[in-house]
C-alpha cells in the first residue's frame, strides 16, 4: 500500500514534469503529428473499400436487396425494375397496431409525391398473417399503393425484419438511405426523408 | 448482433436499452466521483440530466430547422418519438451549451466538474461500444483475419469489439489516474487525449468512415487535431500551477 503510493507519487511527478516542460511537450507534439499523419496516410481507404453501396444489405449506405413478389390482386413487382424512382419499402402485418397507425400517412404522401417519382411498396408479412387479412386491411384503409405478399417470408429475412413496422427509404440508385424500425411514422418525418431523395436527379 | 429483444409481445430496442443503462451508470459514476473534487453529487447529476434534455430538444429542433416548412405546417411532429429525426451536431452543441450555462449559474468550477464527469463518460463509452455491437453500427472494414465477423454482407473487422475493448482499457486507466493528485483538469483532458488516440488508431479498421480529400478518413484528421489540442491544453493547465509540489503534498 505504502509502496504503491510512493510509486504513484513518483509517476505523477515525472508525468507533470514532462507536461510542464515546453521542450519535451514540443517534442511529444511533433512526434504525435508525425506518427499520426503517417498512420492516417497508411490507413487511407483504398478506393471503394467503404463505398458499401454495391453490397446488398438492409442498412443505410447499402444496396437494397432485390426481390420479386406477387401483388395483392394480380401481377408481380421486381424491385430492380424500380431503379430511377424513390422507393419506400414498408414491412407490415394486419395484426400490428403501429403499422395500421402509419398507413394513412404513407397513403397521403404516396398520393402527393407519386408524380415526382415516388413509389411506396407495402410488403405484407404473409408468412405471419394471411392474404385475406391483408385484403381486408387494404380495403378498410383505402390504400392505393402496391401491396406485395411475402408468402415465404423471404423478404422479411432478406431485410432482417425483427420488429414491425420497419420502413426502408431507397434512393433512385437503389441504395438504402434511411431505415426506421418501429412506428408509427408521421407525415412530416416521411416527407423530411423523401424531400432530399426526390430532389436528386433521375 | 441483437438489435431487438423480444419479451413476449414487447419488442425492446436493445441498443437503446444499453445506452440508457450507460447513462444511468455514468450518472452513478459521476456522483461517486463528486466528493473527491469537492462537489455535491446532486449538482453533478443535474449537469448530466440538463445536458441530456437540452441535447435531445436541440437535436429535434436542429432537425426541424432543416425542414422548417414541414414542421411549421405540423408542429406536433416535433414531439414524435422517433430517434431518426434528430440532428447529432445541433444536439451536442445545445447540450454542451446548456450545461456550461448551468455550471456558470451555479458558480461551479469548470475543471473539477469535468474531472468528476470523466469516469462517467468513460463508462458511457463502454456502453456505446456494446450498443454498436448490438445494432451492427460503426461496423468494420472487410477483412479476412481469423477473428473477422460476418456482418452486412461481408466478413469484417469486429470494429465494435475493438471499440469496446479500447473503452474498457480507458475506463481502467481513468480509475487509476483519478487516484493520482495532479493539477485540475488533468483527468478530463488526458482522457480526451486517450480517446482521440484510440479513434485515430481504430478508425483505420472501420468500414463506414466518412472519406474526404479522395481517400482520407475525416474522423482521423479530427482526432489528430483534438489530440494535439488536448496535449497543448494539458501543457498550459500544468503551467497554471505555481507549485506542483503543493498539489502533490495534498495527498499526505
XYZ file of C-alpha atoms in Angstrom, chain A residues 4-5 8-9 11-13 15-16 19-22 25 28-29 32-33 36-37 39-41 43-47 49-50 52 55-59 62 160 162-163 178-182 185-189 191-193 195-196, chain B residues 1 3-4 6 13 63 67 69-71 74 77 80 82 84-85 136-137 139 142 152-153 156 176 179-182 186 200-201 204-207 209 211 215-217 220-221 224 227-228 231-232 234-235 238-239 244 248 251-252:
110
model
C 2.235 1.768 -4.332
C 1.575 5.238 -3.001
C 2.346 6.644 -7.940
C 3.697 9.845 -6.499
C 4.980 8.649 -11.671
C 2.819 11.680 -11.062
C 5.746 13.987 -10.572
C 4.394 12.964 -15.722
C 3.798 16.537 -14.629
C 3.865 18.017 -19.448
C 5.251 21.208 -17.916
C 8.443 21.322 -19.909
C 7.931 23.308 -23.152
C 5.980 18.909 -24.887
C 5.869 14.967 -27.980
C 3.591 17.038 -30.219
C 2.396 12.751 -32.399
C 1.940 14.793 -35.572
C -0.446 10.429 -36.563
C -0.236 11.704 -40.118
C -0.909 6.392 -39.741
C -3.626 8.442 -41.457
C -1.888 8.089 -44.800
C -4.765 3.678 -43.351
C -6.265 5.845 -46.100
C -9.202 3.995 -47.564
C -8.364 2.120 -50.754
C -10.745 3.242 -53.469
C -13.455 -0.020 -49.692
C -16.010 1.984 -47.769
C -20.659 -0.154 -49.489
C -23.251 -4.834 -51.373
C -26.897 -5.796 -50.775
C -27.720 -5.469 -47.099
C -30.633 -3.910 -45.215
C -28.944 -0.843 -43.782
C -26.006 -0.416 -48.787
C -33.711 -8.781 -41.355
C -37.185 -8.076 -36.297
C -39.947 -5.664 -35.471
C -32.740 5.560 -44.129
C -34.190 2.730 -42.048
C -36.877 3.238 -39.425
C -37.565 0.299 -37.125
C -40.925 0.628 -35.393
C -44.149 7.258 -38.744
C -45.789 10.639 -39.106
C -46.223 12.540 -42.328
C -43.618 15.192 -41.512
C -40.942 12.577 -40.845
C -41.584 13.984 -46.072
C -38.345 15.063 -44.395
C -36.732 11.814 -45.564
C -37.572 15.582 -49.919
C -33.804 15.200 -50.368
C -25.964 -8.779 -33.328
C -30.928 -5.263 -32.282
C -34.314 -6.191 -30.852
C -38.323 -9.876 -27.782
C -34.703 -1.897 -28.920
C -33.565 18.628 -37.432
C -37.232 21.043 -42.809
C -41.682 24.330 -43.927
C -42.807 20.810 -42.981
C -42.600 21.347 -39.241
C -47.485 20.303 -38.408
C -44.397 16.329 -35.260
C -42.635 12.379 -32.364
C -38.607 8.849 -33.463
C -34.139 9.056 -36.518
C -35.309 12.657 -36.760
C -24.237 -3.517 -36.066
C -23.486 0.195 -36.391
C -19.069 -1.612 -38.496
C -13.908 -6.036 -44.969
C -23.718 -6.630 -43.536
C -22.921 -8.927 -46.413
C -15.412 -7.654 -41.471
C -6.097 4.609 -11.833
C -6.273 8.349 -7.652
C -3.301 10.474 -8.652
C -3.060 14.023 -7.366
C -2.307 16.080 -10.416
C -5.736 16.650 -15.900
C -7.154 7.767 -34.615
C -5.903 4.180 -34.483
C -8.474 2.587 -39.788
C -10.482 -0.626 -39.318
C -13.893 0.931 -39.883
C -15.967 0.228 -42.962
C -15.713 6.119 -42.496
C -13.976 9.973 -46.616
C -9.227 8.704 -49.510
C -8.563 10.217 -46.080
C -10.803 9.349 -43.149
C -8.777 10.503 -38.108
C -7.966 14.070 -39.098
C -5.305 14.173 -34.610
C -5.128 15.020 -29.670
C -2.659 17.833 -30.312
C -1.759 17.968 -25.289
C -1.390 21.743 -25.580
C -2.506 19.837 -20.664
C 0.692 21.829 -21.011
C 0.120 22.433 -15.803
C 1.869 25.790 -16.202
C 3.278 21.388 -8.302
C 1.165 16.562 -4.684
C -2.269 13.581 -0.510
C -0.309 13.424 2.731
